[in-house]
Coordinates of C-alpha atoms in Angstrom, one line a residue:
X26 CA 24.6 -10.5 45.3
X27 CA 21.5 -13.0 44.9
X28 CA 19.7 -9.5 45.0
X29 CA 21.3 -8.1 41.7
X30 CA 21.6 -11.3 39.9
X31 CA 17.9 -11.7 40.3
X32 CA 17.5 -7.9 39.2
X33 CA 19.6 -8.7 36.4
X34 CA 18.0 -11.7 35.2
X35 CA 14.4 -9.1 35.4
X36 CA 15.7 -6.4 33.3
X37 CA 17.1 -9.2 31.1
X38 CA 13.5 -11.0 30.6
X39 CA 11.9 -7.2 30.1
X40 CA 14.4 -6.7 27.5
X41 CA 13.1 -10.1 25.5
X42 CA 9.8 -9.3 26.1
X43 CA 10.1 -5.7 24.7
X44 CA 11.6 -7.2 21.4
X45 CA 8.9 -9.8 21.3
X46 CA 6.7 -7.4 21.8
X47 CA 8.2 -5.1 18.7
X48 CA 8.6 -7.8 16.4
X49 CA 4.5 -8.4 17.1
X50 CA 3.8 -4.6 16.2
X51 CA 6.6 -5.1 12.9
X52 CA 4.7 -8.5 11.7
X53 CA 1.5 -6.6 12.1
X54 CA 2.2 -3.9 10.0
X55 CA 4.2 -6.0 7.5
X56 CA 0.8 -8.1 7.2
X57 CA -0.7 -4.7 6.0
X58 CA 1.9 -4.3 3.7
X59 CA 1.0 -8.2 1.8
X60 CA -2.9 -7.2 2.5
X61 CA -2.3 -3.6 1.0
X62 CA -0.8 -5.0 -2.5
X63 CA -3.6 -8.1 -2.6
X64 CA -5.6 -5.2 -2.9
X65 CA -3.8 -3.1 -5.3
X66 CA -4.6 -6.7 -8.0
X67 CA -8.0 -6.4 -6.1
X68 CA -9.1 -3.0 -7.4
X69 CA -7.1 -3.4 -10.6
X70 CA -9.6 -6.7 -11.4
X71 CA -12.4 -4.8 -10.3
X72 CA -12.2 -1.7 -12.9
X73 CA -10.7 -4.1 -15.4
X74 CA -13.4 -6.4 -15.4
X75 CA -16.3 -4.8 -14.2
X76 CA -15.7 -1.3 -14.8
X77 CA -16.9 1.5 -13.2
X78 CA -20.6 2.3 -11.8
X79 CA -23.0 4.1 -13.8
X80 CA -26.7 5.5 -13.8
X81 CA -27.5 3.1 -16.0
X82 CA -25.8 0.0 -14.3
X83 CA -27.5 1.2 -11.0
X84 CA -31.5 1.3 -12.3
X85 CA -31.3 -1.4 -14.2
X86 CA -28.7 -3.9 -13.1
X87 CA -29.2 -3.0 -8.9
X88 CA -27.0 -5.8 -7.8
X89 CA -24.2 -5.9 -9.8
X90 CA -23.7 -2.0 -9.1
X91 CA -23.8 -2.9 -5.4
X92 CA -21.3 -5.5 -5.8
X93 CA -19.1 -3.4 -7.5
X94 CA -19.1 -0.6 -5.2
X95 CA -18.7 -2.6 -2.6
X96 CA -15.5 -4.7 -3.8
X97 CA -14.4 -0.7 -4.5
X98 CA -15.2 0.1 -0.6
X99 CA -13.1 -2.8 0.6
X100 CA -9.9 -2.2 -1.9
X101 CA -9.5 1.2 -2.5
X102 CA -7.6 2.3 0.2
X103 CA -4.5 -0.1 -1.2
X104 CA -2.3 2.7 -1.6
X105 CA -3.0 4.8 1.1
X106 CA -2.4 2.0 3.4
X107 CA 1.2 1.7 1.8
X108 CA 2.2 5.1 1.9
X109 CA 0.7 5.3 5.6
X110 CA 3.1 2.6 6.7
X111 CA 6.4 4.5 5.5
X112 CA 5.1 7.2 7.4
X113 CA 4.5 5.3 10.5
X114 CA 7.9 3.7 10.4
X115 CA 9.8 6.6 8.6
X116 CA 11.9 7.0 5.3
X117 CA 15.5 6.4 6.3
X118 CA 17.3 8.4 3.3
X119 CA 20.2 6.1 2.2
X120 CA 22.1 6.7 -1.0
X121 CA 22.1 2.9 -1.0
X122 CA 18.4 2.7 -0.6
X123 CA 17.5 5.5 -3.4
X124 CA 19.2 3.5 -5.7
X125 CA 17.7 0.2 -4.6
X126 CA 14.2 1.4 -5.7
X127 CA 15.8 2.3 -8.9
X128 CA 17.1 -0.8 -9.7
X129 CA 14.4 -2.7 -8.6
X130 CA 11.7 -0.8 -10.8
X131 CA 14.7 -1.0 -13.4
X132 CA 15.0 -5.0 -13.0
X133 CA 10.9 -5.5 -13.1
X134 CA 10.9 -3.5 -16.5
X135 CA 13.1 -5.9 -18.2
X136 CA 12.3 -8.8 -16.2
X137 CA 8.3 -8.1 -17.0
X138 CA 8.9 -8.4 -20.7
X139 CA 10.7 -11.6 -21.1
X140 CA 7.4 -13.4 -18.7
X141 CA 5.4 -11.7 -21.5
X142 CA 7.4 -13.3 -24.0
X143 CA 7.9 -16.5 -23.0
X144 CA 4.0 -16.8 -22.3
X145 CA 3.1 -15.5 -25.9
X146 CA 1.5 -12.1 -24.1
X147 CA 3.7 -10.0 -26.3
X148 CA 6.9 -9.9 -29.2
X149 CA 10.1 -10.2 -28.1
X150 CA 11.9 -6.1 -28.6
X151 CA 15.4 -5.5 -27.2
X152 CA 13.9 -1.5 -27.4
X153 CA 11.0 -2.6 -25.7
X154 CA 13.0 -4.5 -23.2
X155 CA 15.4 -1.2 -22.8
X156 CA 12.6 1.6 -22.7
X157 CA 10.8 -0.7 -19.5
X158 CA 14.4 -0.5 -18.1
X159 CA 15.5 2.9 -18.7
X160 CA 12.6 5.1 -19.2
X161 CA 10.2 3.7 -16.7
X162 CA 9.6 6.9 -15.2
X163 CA 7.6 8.2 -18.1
X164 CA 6.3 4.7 -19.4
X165 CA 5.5 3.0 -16.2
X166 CA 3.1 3.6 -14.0
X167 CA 2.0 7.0 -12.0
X168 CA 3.0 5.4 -8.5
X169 CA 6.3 5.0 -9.2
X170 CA 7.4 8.9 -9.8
X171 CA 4.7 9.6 -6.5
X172 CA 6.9 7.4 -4.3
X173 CA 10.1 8.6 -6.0
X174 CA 8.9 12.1 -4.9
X175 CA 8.0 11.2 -1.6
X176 CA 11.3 9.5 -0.9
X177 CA 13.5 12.2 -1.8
X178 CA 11.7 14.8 0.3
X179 CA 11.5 12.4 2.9
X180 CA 14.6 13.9 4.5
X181 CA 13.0 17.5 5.0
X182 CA 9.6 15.4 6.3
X183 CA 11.4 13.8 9.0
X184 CA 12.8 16.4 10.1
X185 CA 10.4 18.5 11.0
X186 CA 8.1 15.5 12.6
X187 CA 10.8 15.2 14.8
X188 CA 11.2 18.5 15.5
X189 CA 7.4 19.4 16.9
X190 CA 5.4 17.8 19.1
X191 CA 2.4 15.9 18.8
X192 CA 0.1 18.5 19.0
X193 CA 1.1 20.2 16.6
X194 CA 1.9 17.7 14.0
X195 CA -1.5 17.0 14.6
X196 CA -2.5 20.9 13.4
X197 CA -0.6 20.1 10.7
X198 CA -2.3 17.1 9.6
X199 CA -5.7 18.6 10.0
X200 CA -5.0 21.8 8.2
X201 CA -3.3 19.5 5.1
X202 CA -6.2 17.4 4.9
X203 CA -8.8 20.7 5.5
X204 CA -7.2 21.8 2.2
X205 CA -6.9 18.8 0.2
X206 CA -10.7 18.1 0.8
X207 CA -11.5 21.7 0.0
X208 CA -9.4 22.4 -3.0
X209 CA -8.6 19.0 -4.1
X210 CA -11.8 16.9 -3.8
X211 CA -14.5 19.2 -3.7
X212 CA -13.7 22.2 -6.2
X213 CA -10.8 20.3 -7.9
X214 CA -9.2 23.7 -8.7
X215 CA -5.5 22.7 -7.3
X216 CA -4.5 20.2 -9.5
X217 CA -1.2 19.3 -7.5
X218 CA -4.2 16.8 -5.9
X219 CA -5.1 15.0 -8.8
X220 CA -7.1 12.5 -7.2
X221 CA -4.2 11.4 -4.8
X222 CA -1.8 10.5 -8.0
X223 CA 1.2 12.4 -6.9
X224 CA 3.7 12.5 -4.4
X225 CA 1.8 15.9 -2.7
X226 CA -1.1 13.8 -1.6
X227 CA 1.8 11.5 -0.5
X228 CA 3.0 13.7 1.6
X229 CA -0.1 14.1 3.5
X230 CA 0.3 10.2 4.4
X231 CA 3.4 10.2 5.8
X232 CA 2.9 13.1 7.7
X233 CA -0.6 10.9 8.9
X234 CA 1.3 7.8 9.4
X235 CA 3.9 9.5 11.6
X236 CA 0.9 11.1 13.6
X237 CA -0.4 7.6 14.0
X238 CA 2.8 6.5 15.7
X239 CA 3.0 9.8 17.8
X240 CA -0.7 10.2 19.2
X241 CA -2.7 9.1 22.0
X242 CA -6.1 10.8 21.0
X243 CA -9.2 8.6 22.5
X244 CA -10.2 7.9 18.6
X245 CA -7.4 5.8 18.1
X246 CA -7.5 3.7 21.2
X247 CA -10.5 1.8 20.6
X248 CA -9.9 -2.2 20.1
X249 CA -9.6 -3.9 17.3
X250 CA -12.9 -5.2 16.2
X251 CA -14.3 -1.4 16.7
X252 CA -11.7 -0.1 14.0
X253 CA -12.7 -3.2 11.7
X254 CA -15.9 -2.1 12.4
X255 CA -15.4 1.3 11.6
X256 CA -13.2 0.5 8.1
X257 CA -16.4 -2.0 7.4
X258 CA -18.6 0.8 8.3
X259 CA -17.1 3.8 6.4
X260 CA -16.7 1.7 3.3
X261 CA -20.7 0.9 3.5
X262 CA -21.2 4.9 3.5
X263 CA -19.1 5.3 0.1
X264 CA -21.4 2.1 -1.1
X265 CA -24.1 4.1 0.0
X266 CA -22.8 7.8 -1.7
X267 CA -21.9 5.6 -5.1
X268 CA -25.2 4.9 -5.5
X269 CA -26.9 8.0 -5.1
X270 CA -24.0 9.9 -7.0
X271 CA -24.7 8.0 -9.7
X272 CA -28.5 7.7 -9.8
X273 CA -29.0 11.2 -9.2
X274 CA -26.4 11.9 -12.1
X275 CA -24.0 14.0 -9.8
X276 CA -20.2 13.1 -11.0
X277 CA -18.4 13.3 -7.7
X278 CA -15.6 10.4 -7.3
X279 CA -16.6 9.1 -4.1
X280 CA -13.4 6.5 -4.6
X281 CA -10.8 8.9 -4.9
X282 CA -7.3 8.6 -3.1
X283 CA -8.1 12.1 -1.3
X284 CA -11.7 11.4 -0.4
X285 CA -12.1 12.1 3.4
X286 CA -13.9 8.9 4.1
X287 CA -11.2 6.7 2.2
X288 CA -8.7 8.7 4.7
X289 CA -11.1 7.9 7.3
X290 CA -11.1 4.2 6.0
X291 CA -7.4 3.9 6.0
X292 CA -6.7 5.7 9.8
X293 CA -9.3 2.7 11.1
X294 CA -7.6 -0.1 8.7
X295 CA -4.2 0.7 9.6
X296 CA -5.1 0.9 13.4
X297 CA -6.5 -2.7 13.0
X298 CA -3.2 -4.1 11.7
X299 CA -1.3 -2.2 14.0
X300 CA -3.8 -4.0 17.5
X301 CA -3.9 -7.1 16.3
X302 CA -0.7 -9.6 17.5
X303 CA 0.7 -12.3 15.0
X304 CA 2.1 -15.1 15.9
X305 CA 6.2 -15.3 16.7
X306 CA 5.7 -18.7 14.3
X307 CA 4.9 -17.2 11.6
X308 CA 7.9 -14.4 11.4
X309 CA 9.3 -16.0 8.4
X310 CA 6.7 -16.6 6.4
X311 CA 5.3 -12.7 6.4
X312 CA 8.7 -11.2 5.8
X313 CA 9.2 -13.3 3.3
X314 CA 6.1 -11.7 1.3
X315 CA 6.0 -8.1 3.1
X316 CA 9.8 -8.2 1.6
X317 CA 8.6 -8.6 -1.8
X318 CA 5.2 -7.2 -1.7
X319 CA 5.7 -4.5 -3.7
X320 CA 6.8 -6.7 -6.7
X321 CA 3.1 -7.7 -7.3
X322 CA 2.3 -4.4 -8.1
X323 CA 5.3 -4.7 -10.6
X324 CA 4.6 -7.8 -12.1
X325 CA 1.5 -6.2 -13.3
X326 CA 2.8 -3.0 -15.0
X327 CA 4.2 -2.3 -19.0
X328 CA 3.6 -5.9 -20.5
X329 CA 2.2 -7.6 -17.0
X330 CA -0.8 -5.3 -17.8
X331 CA -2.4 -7.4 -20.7
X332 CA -0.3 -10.4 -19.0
X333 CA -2.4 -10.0 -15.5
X334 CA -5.9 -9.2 -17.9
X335 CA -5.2 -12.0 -19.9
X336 CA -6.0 -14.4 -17.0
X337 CA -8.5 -12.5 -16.0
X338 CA -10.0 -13.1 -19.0
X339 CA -9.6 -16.5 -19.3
X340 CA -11.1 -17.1 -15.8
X341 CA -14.3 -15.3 -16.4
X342 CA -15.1 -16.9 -19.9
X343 CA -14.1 -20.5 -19.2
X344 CA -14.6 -21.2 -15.6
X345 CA -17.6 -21.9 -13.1
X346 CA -18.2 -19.7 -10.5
X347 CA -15.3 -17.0 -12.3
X348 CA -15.2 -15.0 -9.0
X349 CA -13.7 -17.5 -6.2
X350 CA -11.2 -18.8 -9.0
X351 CA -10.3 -15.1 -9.4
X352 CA -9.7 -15.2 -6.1
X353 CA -7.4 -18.2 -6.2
X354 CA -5.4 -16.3 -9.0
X355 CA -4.7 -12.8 -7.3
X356 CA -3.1 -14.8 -4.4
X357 CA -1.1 -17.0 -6.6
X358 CA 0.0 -14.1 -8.7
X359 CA 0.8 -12.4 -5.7
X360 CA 2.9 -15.2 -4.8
X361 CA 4.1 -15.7 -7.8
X362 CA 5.7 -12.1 -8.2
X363 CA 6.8 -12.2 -5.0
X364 CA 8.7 -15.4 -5.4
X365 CA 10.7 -14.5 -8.8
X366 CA 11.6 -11.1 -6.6
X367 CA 13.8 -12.9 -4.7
X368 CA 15.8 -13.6 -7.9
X369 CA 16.1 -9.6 -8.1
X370 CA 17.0 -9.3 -4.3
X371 CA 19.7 -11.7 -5.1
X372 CA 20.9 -9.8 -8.1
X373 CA 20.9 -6.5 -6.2
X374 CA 23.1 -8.0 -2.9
X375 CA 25.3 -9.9 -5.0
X376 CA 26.3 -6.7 -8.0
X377 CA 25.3 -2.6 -6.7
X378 CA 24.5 -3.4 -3.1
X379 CA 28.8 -3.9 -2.8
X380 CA 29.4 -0.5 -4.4
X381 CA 27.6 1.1 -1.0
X382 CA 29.5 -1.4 1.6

């Protein structure tokens, strides 16, 4: 008896520990999810403000070309990240769910507008209001359709990663990406690629990020600080290519969503996140952004665009030192989307979410 209950109490300890153990991996990879939408305002400050790199900029204004290339190198990969983690986890196709993206790009449309309103960023339009609410799909931004795409195809996607194994998922991979960088990056002559701006270069994430979870190749098995190393180190080599593409004259967008060494980027990024362990303490705290994450990139489409350049604005002509306050204002914008998304989660569970009990 003392044998079992001590056996017992064993399997009952591994069992805590296992969860412990997957709510570690879970708050890693939702940290990637806040870190992946910090760098979607990022990247969206960067071309705003500074624009993009040119022959011009690069022989005669060195530094700042280097700077901007190199905030580029480490916020580029924003989306890829996020599309990499649905993948990883997998797209559970729920009626329920389908229409809880709906709604909440739906409730950010409207929602979007009156912010702009009440802070003088734009005129008060009941149509205006409407089209951001109803028509988003063709008014909104590109992502939005993408995802859309990738969600409702994400049935016949998970069904065929669970069908093969490893190995040959891993065929699969190679040959999409083989094909992407051929036809889509390099010659440009499939223009289902488009830079990684539809829901066909989304596919090739998901099918990555379920790889990801799957694989034990040696390459993804190194510690932590070797696949920072690696992002940090792939992300000086597009610095590097920027450069030289654009002193030379050659037009080749070494930032592009498809670009092999952004891929590259995003494997080593995610594989970071994924090795690193986050406190137990601080469960509360991440889901309560990772939950709402996606709102940032919200908060800063149809009227949030001039509403999100506006500060930008402000910051660099009246402050000292624009850059750290810039700073300061992508992570309380961040917050502060996040934060008036829980008045939308709240809407949602208390009006449709009962039509699917």
């Amino acid at each position: 008896m003392v044998f079992f209950e001590k056996a017992e109490e064993y399997y009952m300890a591994r069992e805590i520990l296992d969860k412990r153990k997957a709510n570690y991996r879970q708050l890693n990879i939702e940290l990637l999810r806040i870190f992946s939408m910090l760098m979607v305002l990022v990247i969206h400050y960067n071309v705003g403000t500074n624009g993009q790199t040119t022959h011009e900029m690069v022989v005669t204004e060195p530094i700042k070309a280097i700077g901007i290339a190199s905030l580029k190198s480490l916020s580029f990969i924003c989306v890829n990240c996020f599309i990499i983690i649905s993948g990883y986890f997998g797209i559970k196709w729920k009626c329920k769910g389908f229409c809880n993206y709906l709604f909440q790009i739906s409730f950010w449309g409207g929602m979007i507008h009156v912010i702009a309103v009440v802070l003088n960023c734009s005129d008060f339009s009941i149509l205006h209001m409407l089209g951001n609410m109803f028509m988003f799909l063709i008014n909104g931004n590109w992502f939005f359709v993408a995802y859309l795409g990738l969600y409702m195809f994400a049935p016949i996607l998970n069904a065929y990663i669970e069908k093969v194994d490893t190995r040959h998922l891993g065929r699969m991979v190679l040959v999409f990406y083989l094909f992407q960088t051929v036809f889509g990056w390099i010659f440009k002559t499939c223009v289902e690629f488009t830079q990684g701006l539809t829901f066909v270069s989304f596919f090739g994430l998901y099918l990555l990020g379920a790889y990801l979870r799957k694989s034990s190749m040696k390459c993804f098995l190194f510690p932590a600080k070797v696949d920072m190393m690696m992002y940090l180190g792939v992300g000086v080599i597009c610095v590097i290519g920027s450069m030289l593409t654009n002193y030379i004259g050659i037009q080749k967008d070494v930032y592009s969503y498809i670009s092999p060494l952004q891929i590259i980027q995003t494997i080593y990024l995610f594989l970071f996140f994924k090795k690193i362990h986050v406190s137990e303490r601080y469960h509360k705290l991440v889901l309560f952004f990772s939950s709402s994450a996606f709102s940032a990139l919200l908060m800063h489409s149809w009227d949030g665009v001039r509403l999100y350049g506006n500060g930008l604005r402000w910051i660099d002509d009246s402050l000292p030192v624009p850059f750290c306050f810039t700073v300061i204002y992508i992570v309380l914008f961040f917050c502060t989307a996040c934060c008036l998304d829980k008045i939308r989660i709240f809407a949602w569970n208390h009006s449709l979410a009962k039509v699917f009990k």
